[in-house]
CSV table of C-alpha atoms and ligand atoms in Angstrom, one decimal:
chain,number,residue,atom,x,y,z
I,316,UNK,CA,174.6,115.7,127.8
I,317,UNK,CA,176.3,114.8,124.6
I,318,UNK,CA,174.7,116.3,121.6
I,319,UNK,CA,174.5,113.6,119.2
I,320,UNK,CA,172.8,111.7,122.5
I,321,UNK,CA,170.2,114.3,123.1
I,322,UNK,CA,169.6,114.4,119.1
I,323,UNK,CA,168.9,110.5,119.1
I,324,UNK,CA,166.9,110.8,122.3
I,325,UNK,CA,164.7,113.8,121.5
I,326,UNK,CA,164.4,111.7,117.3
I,327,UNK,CA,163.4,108.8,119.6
I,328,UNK,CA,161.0,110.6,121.4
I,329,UNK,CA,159.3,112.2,117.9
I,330,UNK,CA,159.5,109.1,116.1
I,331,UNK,CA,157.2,107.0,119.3
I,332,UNK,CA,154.9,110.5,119.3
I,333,UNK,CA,154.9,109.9,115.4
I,334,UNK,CA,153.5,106.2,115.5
I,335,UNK,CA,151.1,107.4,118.0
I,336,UNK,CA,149.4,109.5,115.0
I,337,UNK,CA,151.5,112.4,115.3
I,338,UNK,CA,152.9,114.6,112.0
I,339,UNK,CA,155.8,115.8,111.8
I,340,UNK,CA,157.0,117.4,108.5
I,341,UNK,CA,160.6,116.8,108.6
I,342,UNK,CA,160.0,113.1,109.1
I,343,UNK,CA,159.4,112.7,105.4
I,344,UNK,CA,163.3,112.8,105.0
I,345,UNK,CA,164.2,109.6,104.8
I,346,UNK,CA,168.0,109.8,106.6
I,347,UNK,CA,166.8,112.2,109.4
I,348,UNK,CA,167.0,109.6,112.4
I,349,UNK,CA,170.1,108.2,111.4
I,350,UNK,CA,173.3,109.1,112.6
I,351,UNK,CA,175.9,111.5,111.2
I,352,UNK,CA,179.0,109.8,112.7
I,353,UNK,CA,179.8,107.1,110.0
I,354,UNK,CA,180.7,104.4,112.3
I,355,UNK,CA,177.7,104.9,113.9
I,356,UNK,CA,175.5,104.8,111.1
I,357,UNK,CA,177.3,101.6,110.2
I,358,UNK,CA,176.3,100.0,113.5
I,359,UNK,CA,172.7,101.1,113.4
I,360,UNK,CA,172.6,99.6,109.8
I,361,UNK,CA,174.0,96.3,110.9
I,362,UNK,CA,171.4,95.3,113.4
I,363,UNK,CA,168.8,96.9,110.8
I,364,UNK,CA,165.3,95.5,111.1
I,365,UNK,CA,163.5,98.0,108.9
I,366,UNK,CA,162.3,95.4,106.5
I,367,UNK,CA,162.0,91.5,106.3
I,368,UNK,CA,165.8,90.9,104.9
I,369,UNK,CA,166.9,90.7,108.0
I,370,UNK,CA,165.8,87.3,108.5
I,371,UNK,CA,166.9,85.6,106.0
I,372,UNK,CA,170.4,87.4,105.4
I,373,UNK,CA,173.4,86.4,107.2
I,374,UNK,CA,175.5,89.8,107.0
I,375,UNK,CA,174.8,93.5,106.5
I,376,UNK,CA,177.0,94.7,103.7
I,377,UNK,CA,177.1,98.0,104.5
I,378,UNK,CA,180.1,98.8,102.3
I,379,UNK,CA,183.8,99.1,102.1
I,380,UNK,CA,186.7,101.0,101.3
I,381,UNK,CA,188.0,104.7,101.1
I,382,UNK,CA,185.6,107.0,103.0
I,383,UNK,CA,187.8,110.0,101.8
I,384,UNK,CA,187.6,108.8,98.4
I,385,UNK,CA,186.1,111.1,95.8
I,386,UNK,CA,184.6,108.5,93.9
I,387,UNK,CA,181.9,106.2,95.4
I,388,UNK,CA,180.9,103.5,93.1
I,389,UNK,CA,176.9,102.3,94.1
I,390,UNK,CA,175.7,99.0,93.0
I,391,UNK,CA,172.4,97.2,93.8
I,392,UNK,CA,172.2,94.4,96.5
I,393,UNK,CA,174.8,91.8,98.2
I,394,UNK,CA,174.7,88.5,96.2
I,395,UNK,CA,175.5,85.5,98.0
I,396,UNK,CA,179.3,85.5,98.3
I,397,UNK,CA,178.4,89.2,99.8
I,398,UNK,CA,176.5,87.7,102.2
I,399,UNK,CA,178.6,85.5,103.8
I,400,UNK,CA,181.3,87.7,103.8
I,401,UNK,CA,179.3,90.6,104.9
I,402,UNK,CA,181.5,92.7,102.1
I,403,UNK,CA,180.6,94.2,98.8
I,404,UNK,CA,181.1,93.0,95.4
I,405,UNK,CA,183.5,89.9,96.3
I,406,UNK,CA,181.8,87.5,94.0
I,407,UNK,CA,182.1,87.2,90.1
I,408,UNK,CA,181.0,90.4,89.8
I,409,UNK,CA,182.9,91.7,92.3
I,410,UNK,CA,186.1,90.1,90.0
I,411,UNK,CA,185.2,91.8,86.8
I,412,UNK,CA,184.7,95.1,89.0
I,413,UNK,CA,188.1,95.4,90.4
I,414,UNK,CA,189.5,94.7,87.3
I,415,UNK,CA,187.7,97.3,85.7
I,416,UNK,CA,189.1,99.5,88.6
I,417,UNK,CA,192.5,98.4,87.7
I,418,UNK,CA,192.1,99.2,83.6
I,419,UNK,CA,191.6,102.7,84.8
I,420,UNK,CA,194.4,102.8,87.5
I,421,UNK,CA,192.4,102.3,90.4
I,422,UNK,CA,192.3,99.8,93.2
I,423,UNK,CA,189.1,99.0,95.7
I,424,UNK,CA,190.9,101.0,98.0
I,425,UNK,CA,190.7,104.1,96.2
I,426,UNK,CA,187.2,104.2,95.9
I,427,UNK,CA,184.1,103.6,98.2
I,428,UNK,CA,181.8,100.8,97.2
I,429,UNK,CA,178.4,100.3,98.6
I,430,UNK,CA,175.1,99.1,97.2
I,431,UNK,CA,171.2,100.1,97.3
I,432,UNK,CA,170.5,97.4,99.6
I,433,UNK,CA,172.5,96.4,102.6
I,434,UNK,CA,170.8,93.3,102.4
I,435,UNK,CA,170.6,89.9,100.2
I,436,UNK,CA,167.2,89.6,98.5
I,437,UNK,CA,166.5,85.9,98.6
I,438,UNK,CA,167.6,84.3,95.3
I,439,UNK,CA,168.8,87.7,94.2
I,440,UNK,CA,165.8,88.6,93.0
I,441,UNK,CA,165.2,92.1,92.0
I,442,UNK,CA,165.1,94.6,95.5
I,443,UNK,CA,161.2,95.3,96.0
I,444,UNK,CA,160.3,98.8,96.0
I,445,UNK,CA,159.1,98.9,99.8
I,446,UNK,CA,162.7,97.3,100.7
I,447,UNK,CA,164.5,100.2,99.1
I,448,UNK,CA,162.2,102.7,100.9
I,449,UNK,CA,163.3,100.9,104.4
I,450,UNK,CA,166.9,100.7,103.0
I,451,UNK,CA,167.6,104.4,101.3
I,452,UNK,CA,168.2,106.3,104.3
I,453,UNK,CA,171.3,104.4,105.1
I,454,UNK,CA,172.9,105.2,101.3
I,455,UNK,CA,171.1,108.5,101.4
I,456,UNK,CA,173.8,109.1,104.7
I,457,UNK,CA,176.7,106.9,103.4
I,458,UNK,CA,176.8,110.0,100.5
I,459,UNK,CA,176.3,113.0,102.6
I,460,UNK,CA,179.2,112.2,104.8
I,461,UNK,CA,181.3,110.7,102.2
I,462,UNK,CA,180.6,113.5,100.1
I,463,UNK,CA,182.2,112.1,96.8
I,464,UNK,CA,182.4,114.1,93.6
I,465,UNK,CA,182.1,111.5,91.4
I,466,UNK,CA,179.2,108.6,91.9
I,467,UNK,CA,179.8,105.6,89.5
I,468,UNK,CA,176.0,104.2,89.0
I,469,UNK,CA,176.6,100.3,88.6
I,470,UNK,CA,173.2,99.1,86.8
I,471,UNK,CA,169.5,100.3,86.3
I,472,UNK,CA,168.9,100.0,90.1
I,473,UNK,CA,171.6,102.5,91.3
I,474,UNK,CA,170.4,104.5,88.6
I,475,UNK,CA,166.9,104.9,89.7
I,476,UNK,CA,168.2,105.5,92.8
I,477,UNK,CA,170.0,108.6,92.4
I,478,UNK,CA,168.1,110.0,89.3
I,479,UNK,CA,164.9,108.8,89.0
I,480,UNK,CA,165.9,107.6,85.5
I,481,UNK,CA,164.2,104.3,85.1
I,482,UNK,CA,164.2,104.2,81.1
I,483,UNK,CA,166.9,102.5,78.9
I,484,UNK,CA,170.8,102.3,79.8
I,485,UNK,CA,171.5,103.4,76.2
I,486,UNK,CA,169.5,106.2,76.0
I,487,UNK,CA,171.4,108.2,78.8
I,488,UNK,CA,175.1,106.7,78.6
I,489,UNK,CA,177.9,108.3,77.7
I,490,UNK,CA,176.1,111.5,79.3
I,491,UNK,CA,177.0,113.0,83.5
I,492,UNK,CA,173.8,113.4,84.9
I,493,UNK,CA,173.2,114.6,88.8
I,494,UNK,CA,172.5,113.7,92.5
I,495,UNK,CA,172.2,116.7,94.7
I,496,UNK,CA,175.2,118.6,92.5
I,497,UNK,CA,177.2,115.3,92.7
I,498,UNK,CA,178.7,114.0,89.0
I,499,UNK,CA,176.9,110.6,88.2
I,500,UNK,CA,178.4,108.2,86.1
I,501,UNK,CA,175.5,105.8,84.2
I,502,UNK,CA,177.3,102.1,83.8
I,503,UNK,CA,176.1,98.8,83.0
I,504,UNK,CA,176.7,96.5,86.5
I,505,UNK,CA,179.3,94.2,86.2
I,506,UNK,CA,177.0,91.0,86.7
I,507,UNK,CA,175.4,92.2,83.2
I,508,UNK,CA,178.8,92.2,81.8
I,509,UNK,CA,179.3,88.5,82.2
I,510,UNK,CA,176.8,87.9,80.2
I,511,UNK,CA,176.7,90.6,77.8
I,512,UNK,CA,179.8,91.0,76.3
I,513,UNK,CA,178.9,93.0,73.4
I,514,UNK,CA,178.0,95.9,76.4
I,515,UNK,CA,182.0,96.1,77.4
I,516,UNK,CA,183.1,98.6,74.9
I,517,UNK,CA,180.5,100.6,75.9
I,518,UNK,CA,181.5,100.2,79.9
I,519,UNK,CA,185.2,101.2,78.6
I,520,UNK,CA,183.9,104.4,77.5
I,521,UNK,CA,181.9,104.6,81.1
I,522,UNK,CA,185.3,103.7,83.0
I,523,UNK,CA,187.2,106.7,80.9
I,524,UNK,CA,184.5,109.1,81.6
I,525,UNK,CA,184.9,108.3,85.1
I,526,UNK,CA,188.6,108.8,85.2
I,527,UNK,CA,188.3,111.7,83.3
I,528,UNK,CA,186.2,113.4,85.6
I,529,UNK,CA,188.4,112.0,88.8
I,530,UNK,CA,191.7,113.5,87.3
I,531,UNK,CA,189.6,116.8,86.6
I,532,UNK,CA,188.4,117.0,90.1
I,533,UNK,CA,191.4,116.4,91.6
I,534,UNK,CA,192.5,114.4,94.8
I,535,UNK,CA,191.7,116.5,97.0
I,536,UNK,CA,188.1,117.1,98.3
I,537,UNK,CA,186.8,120.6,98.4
H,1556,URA,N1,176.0,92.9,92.9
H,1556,URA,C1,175.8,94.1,93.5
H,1556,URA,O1,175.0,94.9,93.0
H,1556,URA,N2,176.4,94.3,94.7
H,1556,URA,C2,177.2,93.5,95.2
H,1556,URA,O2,177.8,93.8,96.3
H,1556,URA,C3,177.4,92.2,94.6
H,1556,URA,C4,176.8,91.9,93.5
């Protein structure tokens, strides 16, 4: 039998022994049932029913662009425009984002783009904590097989995400901080943007930052 077969078969099997009161230890890693194979793990995500977005949303956004890119840029949930077109960041936001790409010499295919949530919170209200628990494995995956150097963090949800940080933007800009020894980049999302210009010069600096760090590491993944 195909290996990745007998893995999901015997995860299968531990995961129904596990709802029947069973422990298993490694079970509290989030992204061990999920597939290594990205298009798989893309799949799985897209009929996701691990928490009650499903039934309102109308797409999966699992993400989009260049999955040998070593730069993933991580924002926090598909707005409506996402949605529909089941894509991230194509809305206003989405605008101002690519061209912040294109101030630094970068297009949306250069880069990877994906968000916290796969799914659209009802009137884009914040993401609840227990949605991001049922929804961080998939990330948790996207960025162990993309394996990107450089994480641009769009926004105090991606943020907390990767670092835990949940205190002031201000405080920890400007500075690289870390998720499992990959470089992240703290930035102010671009839907904050629109409405706060005063923050752009300080997203400029970000942006640089970022490219500095992407022409330092080079093209080429190690
Ligand atoms: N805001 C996000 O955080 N992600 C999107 O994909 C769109 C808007």
């Amino acid at each position: 039998m195909e290996k990745g077969k007998l893995k999901t078969l015997v995860l299968r099997y531990l995961k129904e022994e596990q709802m029947l009161g069973k422990e298993f230890l490694f079970f509290n890693r989030e992204d061990i049932d999920l597939p290594d194979d990205f298009k798989e793990l893309q799949l799985q995500c897209e009929s996701c029913k691990r928490c009650s977005l499903f039934k309102t949303r109308r797409n999966v956004v699992f993400g989009k662009g260049n999955k040998n890119s070593i730069l993933m840029l991580i924002g926090e949930a598909p707005g409506e425009k996402e949605d529909i077109r089941g894509e991230p960041f194509v809305g206003a936001a989405g605008e101002l984002l690519t061209k912040m790409l294109k101030a630094i010499n970068l297009t949306r295919d250069d880069v990877y783009i994906a968000n916290v949530l796969k799914c659209r919170p009802p009137q884009n209200r914040d993401p609840k904590p227990e949605e991001i628990e049922a929804c961080k494995g998939y990330l948790f995956k996207q960025i162990e097989i993309i394996n990107p150097k450089i994480i641009l963090a769009l926004g105090r949800h991606a943020i907390k995400f990767l670092t835990d940080y949940s205190g002031p933007l201000s405080a920890i800009r400007s500075n690289v901080l870390y998720y499992k020894g990959i470089k992240v980049v703290p930035t102010y999302h671009p839907a904050a943007l629109i409405y706060h210009q005063e923050w752009k010069r300080g997203s400029w600096e970000d942006l640089k930052l970022a490219r500095r760090l992407y022409d330092e590491v080079g093209t080429q993944k190690g």
